[in-house]
Amino acid sequence: MTFLIFFLVIVAIHGVLFFFDAFFKSCMHHPYRLFLEGTGFTVKFLRLEWYTTALNRALVKWSSSSPRLLSRSFDLGVYSALFLLPVSLGALLWSFFSSWASPGVTEAAGVQMEILLPGVTLPLDEIHYYLFTLLISSVVHELGHAVAAVLEDVPLLGFSVRVYFFLPVALTELSSEQLAGLKAWRKLRVLCAGIWNNLALGLIGFLLLQGSRPLLGWLYHIDRGIYVAEIERKSPLLGAKGLNQGDFITKINSCDVRDLDSWHDCLLQALRRQPAYCLSSEFIHSHDESTPVGTVDGITQCCDPENLANVCFEYSGENDILEIPQHVCLPIRLTVENSYRYCQEDLKCNDRGQEGYCLKPLLQNSTTILELTRRGRRVVYMGHPGDIYRTVRVSSFIPKLRYISPAFGDALTLFLRYLVVFSFGLVLVNVIPCYGFDGQHIISVILGHQLAKFGVSSQTRDIVILLITSLCTCLQIALLTRFLWHVLV
């Protein structure tokens, strides 16, 4: 499913809900409004909302259980936000200027920044992890504001969850008048509590992610290869001589496969660099089926074009007396199976008492030969590495027992990764002084308090705060606009 189809499906769902909401309000006015008031559910244009006051008493009781410990914790939250404020501003400026820099400059700096958007920068089949962890991070963030507000005697009015288009966002409704009447430090406790909760949640998620591998080691073999969890019917590797569900792969050509990261790296290496093989002269002479050498689309050809099992190989070594021709036509599978080593130059084929020649296949475009080493045998495939990446679903977790599925290990680690990314992401985003974020109110309290000490008038303070907030907001909008421009164009 592409991003456009996903976008249209979400619009259609909102359209259907909005239509039935208007229909029931006109035809079943009284019972439908009673239903909405009882459940706290509201349907608006491209927005759904659920509002409740049922959590107020529980939050007040929870906040009163250990007020001193919570108060010290939120003090740490203020210090953390004050430290992260310049860090987030630096990250915002760097993101803005690097987005206009040439790709080579950004890659040289080792920085890659992107917006997490399902169907664009994230696979759509992981959208349930995306939405669930985003909802958890948002709820934990707002619970921080709620608990801190109760500790500072700010009335808690209610709690809501809104879905803007498809993004879930939790919100805590507080008494703005009571909050504005607090002293600067007490006000910062409430404003920074959400950031602190996200920071703590991200750290907990990171520790769980690091500790999950030893625990999962009781059920799975880890870092010993990748497990073939599923093969699509259209996959070119499906068949008697291909891969089977339950296989685990340890090598692609000469590249060792240990986990998903090395699996992707090995496929990328196979795409960028054509493998070459060490072959004995006896094998070359006995299996050579060369035809007159010609050129097709700039590629040297020495095989019968109707025989797809053969490929033209090139020998580029330097010998005074050539025992083999420069171009030979050999069967693909037999060549790979009878090769005793991968090579990049002829010298690597003449060691340990074995003498041979380094031959490289001549293939068009991004076609390459891949040898997948699996338990019991090797699978030879000639094609694009992307075909394997798209049609074979793999896992880093190799089950120790037959009745254990790798899905549990994959789901747990992927959930924790999303949780860490969204928790730390909300920390940096919310601390930025932009409209609609906590940073707007945090910078207002900090600058208002500090500038007042130097005798700066209230009007001047408001102008300074407005300029900083407006500048950061414009930078955020520019980054988002540039990202959407690249996506749509």
Tab-separated table of C-alpha atoms in Angstrom, residues 167-333:
chain	number	residue	atom	x	y	z
A	167	LEU	CA	-2.158	10.648	14.671
A	168	PRO	CA	-3.286	9.998	18.279
A	169	VAL	CA	-2.558	12.797	20.766
A	170	ALA	CA	-3.420	12.881	24.472
A	171	LEU	CA	-4.292	16.184	26.199
A	172	THR	CA	-4.691	17.246	29.823
A	173	GLU	CA	-7.047	20.139	30.595
A	174	LEU	CA	-5.906	22.264	33.535
A	175	SER	CA	-7.128	25.477	35.089
A	176	SER	CA	-5.134	28.084	33.170
A	177	GLU	CA	-5.842	30.817	35.741
A	178	GLN	CA	-4.520	28.727	38.622
A	179	LEU	CA	-1.465	27.702	36.593
A	180	ALA	CA	-0.677	31.290	35.628
A	181	GLY	CA	-0.800	32.320	39.304
A	182	LEU	CA	2.024	29.982	40.345
A	183	LYS	CA	5.572	31.137	40.946
A	184	ALA	CA	8.100	30.526	38.185
A	185	TRP	CA	9.698	27.340	39.562
A	186	ARG	CA	6.384	25.717	40.489
A	187	LYS	CA	5.003	26.597	37.080
A	188	LEU	CA	8.056	25.035	35.402
A	189	ARG	CA	7.468	21.824	37.345
A	190	VAL	CA	4.068	21.484	35.703
A	191	LEU	CA	5.253	22.533	32.242
A	192	CYS	CA	8.350	20.289	32.225
A	193	ALA	CA	6.665	17.247	33.780
A	194	GLY	CA	5.590	15.821	30.416
A	195	ILE	CA	9.091	16.134	28.988
A	196	TRP	CA	10.513	14.462	32.080
A	197	ASN	CA	8.044	11.571	31.819
A	198	ASN	CA	8.949	10.996	28.169
A	199	LEU	CA	12.641	11.101	29.021
A	200	ALA	CA	12.131	8.520	31.779
A	201	LEU	CA	9.972	6.352	29.497
A	202	GLY	CA	12.623	6.474	26.770
A	203	LEU	CA	15.358	5.442	29.211
A	204	ILE	CA	13.234	2.571	30.539
A	205	GLY	CA	12.492	1.439	26.992
A	206	PHE	CA	16.188	1.594	26.091
A	207	LEU	CA	17.164	-0.502	29.117
A	208	LEU	CA	14.440	-3.045	28.318
A	209	LEU	CA	15.631	-3.187	24.710
A	210	GLN	CA	19.200	-3.870	25.813
A	211	GLY	CA	18.093	-6.445	28.367
A	212	SER	CA	15.668	-8.226	26.043
A	213	ARG	CA	18.378	-9.971	24.024
A	214	PRO	CA	19.773	-12.047	26.940
A	215	LEU	CA	16.218	-12.974	27.966
A	216	LEU	CA	15.204	-13.893	24.423
A	217	GLY	CA	18.389	-15.951	24.209
A	218	TRP	CA	16.577	-18.631	26.205
A	219	LEU	CA	14.157	-19.106	23.301
A	220	TYR	CA	16.170	-18.108	20.232
A	221	HIS	CA	19.605	-18.265	18.666
A	222	ILE	CA	20.681	-14.641	18.266
A	223	ASP	CA	23.469	-13.214	16.095
A	224	ARG	CA	23.966	-16.551	14.340
A	225	GLY	CA	22.164	-15.729	11.096
A	226	ILE	CA	18.694	-14.775	9.950
A	227	TYR	CA	15.578	-16.935	9.901
A	228	VAL	CA	13.346	-17.126	6.808
A	229	ALA	CA	9.927	-16.421	8.317
A	230	GLU	CA	7.892	-16.053	5.116
A	231	ILE	CA	8.341	-16.185	1.341
A	232	GLU	CA	5.838	-14.515	-0.958
A	233	ARG	CA	4.332	-16.569	-3.768
A	234	LYS	CA	5.765	-14.223	-6.377
A	235	SER	CA	9.287	-14.550	-4.958
A	236	PRO	CA	11.859	-15.828	-7.499
A	237	LEU	CA	13.488	-17.789	-4.660
A	238	LEU	CA	10.408	-19.906	-4.018
A	239	GLY	CA	10.892	-23.436	-5.326
A	240	ALA	CA	12.728	-26.696	-4.903
A	241	LYS	CA	16.147	-25.120	-5.517
A	242	GLY	CA	15.348	-21.951	-3.603
A	243	LEU	CA	14.578	-21.060	-0.002
A	244	ASN	CA	12.029	-22.629	2.308
A	245	GLN	CA	10.250	-21.204	5.302
A	246	GLY	CA	12.278	-22.123	8.371
A	247	ASP	CA	15.678	-21.894	6.675
A	248	PHE	CA	18.320	-19.757	8.313
A	249	ILE	CA	20.932	-17.972	6.237
A	250	THR	CA	24.475	-17.351	7.438
A	251	LYS	CA	26.131	-15.859	4.321
A	252	ILE	CA	25.443	-13.944	1.140
A	253	ASN	CA	28.410	-14.589	-1.154
A	254	SER	CA	31.435	-13.859	1.060
A	255	CYS	CA	29.528	-11.552	3.434
A	256	ASP	CA	28.667	-12.984	6.872
A	257	VAL	CA	25.024	-12.584	7.937
A	258	ARG	CA	24.472	-12.353	11.694
A	259	ASP	CA	21.319	-10.241	12.111
A	260	LEU	CA	18.941	-7.987	10.192
A	261	ASP	CA	21.457	-5.150	9.958
A	262	SER	CA	24.145	-7.372	8.435
A	263	TRP	CA	21.493	-8.964	6.171
A	264	HIS	CA	20.687	-5.532	4.715
A	265	ASP	CA	24.390	-4.635	4.496
A	266	CYS	CA	25.212	-7.851	2.636
A	267	LEU	CA	22.393	-7.309	0.139
A	268	LEU	CA	23.606	-3.772	-0.418
A	269	GLN	CA	27.179	-5.003	-0.872
A	270	ALA	CA	25.981	-7.557	-3.426
A	271	LEU	CA	24.233	-4.765	-5.308
A	272	ARG	CA	27.273	-2.503	-5.361
A	273	ARG	CA	30.007	-5.065	-6.023
A	274	GLN	CA	29.841	-7.969	-8.433
A	275	PRO	CA	31.374	-11.163	-6.946
A	276	ALA	CA	34.314	-12.881	-8.647
A	277	TYR	CA	35.210	-16.559	-8.354
A	278	CYS	CA	38.398	-18.591	-8.157
A	279	LEU	CA	38.190	-21.451	-10.661
A	280	SER	CA	40.626	-24.135	-11.741
A	281	SER	CA	41.775	-24.316	-15.362
A	282	GLU	CA	40.401	-27.880	-15.611
A	283	PHE	CA	36.901	-26.722	-14.733
A	284	ILE	CA	37.093	-23.749	-17.106
A	285	HIS	CA	38.226	-25.829	-20.089
A	286	SER	CA	35.752	-28.651	-19.482
A	287	HIS	CA	32.681	-26.387	-19.112
A	288	ASP	CA	33.457	-23.517	-21.479
A	289	GLU	CA	30.653	-23.063	-24.049
A	290	SER	CA	31.891	-19.808	-25.586
A	291	THR	CA	30.492	-18.360	-28.781
A	292	PRO	CA	32.103	-15.557	-30.816
A	293	VAL	CA	32.566	-12.536	-28.555
A	294	GLY	CA	30.232	-9.621	-29.223
A	295	THR	CA	28.731	-6.600	-27.463
A	296	VAL	CA	25.098	-6.086	-26.426
A	297	ASP	CA	24.079	-2.780	-24.782
A	298	GLY	CA	27.707	-2.103	-23.949
A	299	ILE	CA	28.175	-5.479	-22.195
A	300	THR	CA	30.535	-8.079	-23.629
A	301	GLN	CA	28.725	-11.296	-24.518
A	302	CYS	CA	30.292	-14.679	-25.248
A	303	CYS	CA	27.319	-16.997	-24.596
A	304	ASP	CA	24.312	-18.106	-26.605
A	305	PRO	CA	21.576	-15.576	-25.633
A	306	GLU	CA	18.961	-18.348	-25.635
A	307	ASN	CA	20.813	-20.339	-22.967
A	308	LEU	CA	19.884	-18.502	-19.763
A	309	ALA	CA	21.780	-20.981	-17.576
A	310	ASN	CA	25.154	-19.687	-18.825
A	311	VAL	CA	26.899	-16.372	-18.216
A	312	CYS	CA	29.949	-14.781	-19.829
A	313	PHE	CA	32.870	-14.475	-17.393
A	314	GLU	CA	35.881	-12.221	-17.815
A	315	TYR	CA	39.459	-12.977	-16.741
A	316	SER	CA	41.441	-9.823	-16.118
A	317	GLY	CA	44.640	-11.279	-14.673
A	318	GLU	CA	48.075	-10.571	-16.104
A	319	ASN	CA	50.082	-13.629	-17.161
A	320	ASP	CA	52.807	-13.978	-19.743
A	321	ILE	CA	51.229	-17.153	-21.085
A	322	LEU	CA	47.440	-17.272	-20.984
A	323	GLU	CA	46.109	-20.735	-20.244
A	324	ILE	CA	42.505	-19.557	-20.658
A	325	PRO	CA	40.898	-16.974	-22.959
A	326	GLN	CA	39.934	-13.574	-21.635
A	327	HIS	CA	36.200	-14.371	-21.940
A	328	VAL	CA	34.633	-17.733	-21.200
A	329	CYS	CA	31.016	-18.904	-21.104
A	330	LEU	CA	30.233	-21.022	-18.045
A	331	PRO	CA	27.090	-22.416	-16.367
A	332	ILE	CA	26.127	-20.218	-13.423
A	333	ARG	CA	25.245	-22.824	-10.812
